[in-house]
Amino acid sequence: PHQLVQIMYEELLKALDAMAFATARGDYVQRDQHQSRALAVLTGLETSLDFDKGGQIAVDLVAIYREARRLVVAGGRDSDARLVSQAREMIQEIAAAWDAIGKRG
């Protein structure tokens, strides 16, 4: 399960990078494709949370995922790559912490 979540974070970061790049270039077809991918991965991460075992951490992650989703939607709607980059920064922090946990275990 840890590796699966790690892969999901990697795919999400790739989708956010590609979406930001496409948005900055004005390539709306690519932007929309990468936005859809990012939103799907965010939904997958959120639905995989175990609130019984995760407790407050799971609650906090839901809030972060939902804010990232809001930024991704707004970035697509407003063609604003900065919003997508903000979402990426949030997710990068979590992904780095998740990676560090995996290296300890």
GROMACS .gro file of C-alpha atoms in nm:
model
  105
    1PRO     CA    1   0.000   0.000   0.000
    2HIS     CA    2   0.281   0.246   0.077
    3GLN     CA    3   0.433   0.204  -0.268
    4LEU     CA    4   0.094   0.242  -0.435
    5VAL     CA    5   0.036   0.576  -0.261
    6GLN     CA    6   0.389   0.681  -0.355
    7ILE     CA    7   0.315   0.603  -0.720
    8MET     CA    8  -0.009   0.801  -0.697
    9TYR     CA    9   0.182   1.103  -0.564
   10GLU     CA   10   0.436   1.072  -0.846
   11GLU     CA   11   0.159   1.056  -1.106
   12LEU     CA   12  -0.020   1.350  -0.949
   13LEU     CA   13   0.295   1.562  -0.951
   14LYS     CA   14   0.356   1.474  -1.317
   15ALA     CA   15  -0.003   1.565  -1.407
   16LEU     CA   16   0.023   1.896  -1.220
   17ASP     CA   17   0.353   1.981  -1.389
   18ALA     CA   18   0.210   1.900  -1.730
   19MET     CA   19  -0.109   2.093  -1.658
   20ALA     CA   20   0.084   2.402  -1.546
   21PHE     CA   21   0.306   2.383  -1.855
   22ALA     CA   22   0.009   2.340  -2.091
   23THR     CA   23  -0.179   2.621  -1.918
   24ALA     CA   24   0.116   2.859  -1.951
   25ARG     CA   25   0.143   2.770  -2.323
   26GLY     CA   26  -0.229   2.815  -2.380
   27ASP     CA   27  -0.271   2.451  -2.488
   28TYR     CA   28  -0.622   2.397  -2.357
   29VAL     CA   29  -0.661   2.042  -2.484
   30GLN     CA   30  -0.352   1.926  -2.298
   31ARG     CA   31  -0.444   2.138  -1.995
   32ASP     CA   32  -0.783   1.971  -1.973
   33GLN     CA   33  -0.639   1.620  -2.013
   34HIS     CA   34  -0.384   1.672  -1.738
   35GLN     CA   35  -0.639   1.845  -1.518
   36SER     CA   36  -0.867   1.543  -1.546
   37ARG     CA   37  -0.580   1.314  -1.452
   38ALA     CA   38  -0.481   1.527  -1.154
   39LEU     CA   39  -0.838   1.542  -1.026
   40ALA     CA   40  -0.879   1.166  -1.064
   41VAL     CA   41  -0.562   1.098  -0.865
   42LEU     CA   42  -0.663   1.347  -0.594
   43THR     CA   43  -0.997   1.170  -0.565
   44GLY     CA   44  -0.821   0.834  -0.546
   45LEU     CA   45  -0.592   0.957  -0.270
   46GLU     CA   46  -0.883   1.097  -0.073
   47THR     CA   47  -1.099   0.788  -0.103
   48SER     CA   48  -0.810   0.564   0.004
   49LEU     CA   49  -0.778   0.734   0.343
   50ASP     CA   50  -0.853   0.521   0.648
   51PHE     CA   51  -1.007   0.747   0.908
   52ASP     CA   52  -1.009   0.476   1.176
   53LYS     CA   53  -0.634   0.423   1.152
   54GLY     CA   54  -0.536   0.769   1.028
   55GLY     CA   55  -0.731   0.980   1.275
   56GLN     CA   56  -0.646   1.350   1.261
   57ILE     CA   57  -0.382   1.297   0.993
   58ALA     CA   58  -0.649   1.159   0.759
   59VAL     CA   59  -0.874   1.457   0.836
   60ASP     CA   60  -0.588   1.696   0.764
   61LEU     CA   61  -0.505   1.519   0.438
   62VAL     CA   62  -0.866   1.548   0.322
   63ALA     CA   63  -0.848   1.923   0.375
   64ILE     CA   64  -0.522   1.945   0.178
   65TYR     CA   65  -0.653   1.728  -0.106
   66ARG     CA   66  -0.970   1.935  -0.129
   67GLU     CA   67  -0.774   2.260  -0.136
   68ALA     CA   68  -0.546   2.117  -0.404
   69ARG     CA   69  -0.855   2.013  -0.601
   70ARG     CA   70  -0.998   2.365  -0.566
   71LEU     CA   71  -0.674   2.516  -0.695
   72VAL     CA   72  -0.658   2.274  -0.989
   73VAL     CA   73  -1.017   2.349  -1.090
   74ALA     CA   74  -0.962   2.725  -1.053
   75GLY     CA   75  -0.634   2.704  -1.243
   76GLY     CA   76  -0.806   2.533  -1.533
   77ARG     CA   77  -1.109   2.761  -1.527
   78ASP     CA   78  -0.901   3.080  -1.508
   79SER     CA   79  -0.610   2.951  -1.721
   80ASP     CA   80  -0.380   3.038  -1.431
   81ALA     CA   81  -0.070   2.819  -1.408
   82ARG     CA   82   0.021   2.981  -1.075
   83LEU     CA   83  -0.279   2.820  -0.907
   84VAL     CA   84  -0.175   2.481  -1.040
   85SER     CA   85   0.177   2.542  -0.913
   86GLN     CA   86   0.038   2.623  -0.568
   87ALA     CA   87  -0.144   2.291  -0.565
   88ARG     CA   88   0.177   2.118  -0.670
   89GLU     CA   89   0.373   2.275  -0.386
   90MET     CA   90   0.119   2.148  -0.134
   91ILE     CA   91   0.127   1.797  -0.275
   92GLN     CA   92   0.507   1.796  -0.307
   93GLU     CA   93   0.542   1.849   0.068
   94ILE     CA   94   0.317   1.553   0.143
   95ALA     CA   95   0.484   1.337  -0.121
   96ALA     CA   96   0.828   1.412   0.025
   97ALA     CA   97   0.710   1.321   0.375
   98TRP     CA   98   0.551   1.001   0.245
   99ASP     CA   99   0.874   0.912   0.066
  100ALA     CA  100   1.074   0.971   0.386
  101ILE     CA  101   0.837   0.742   0.579
  102GLY     CA  102   0.893   0.470   0.319
  103LYS     CA  103   1.269   0.498   0.348
  104ARG     CA  104   1.254   0.454   0.726
  105GLY     CA  105   1.026   0.152   0.707
   0.00000   0.00000   0.00000
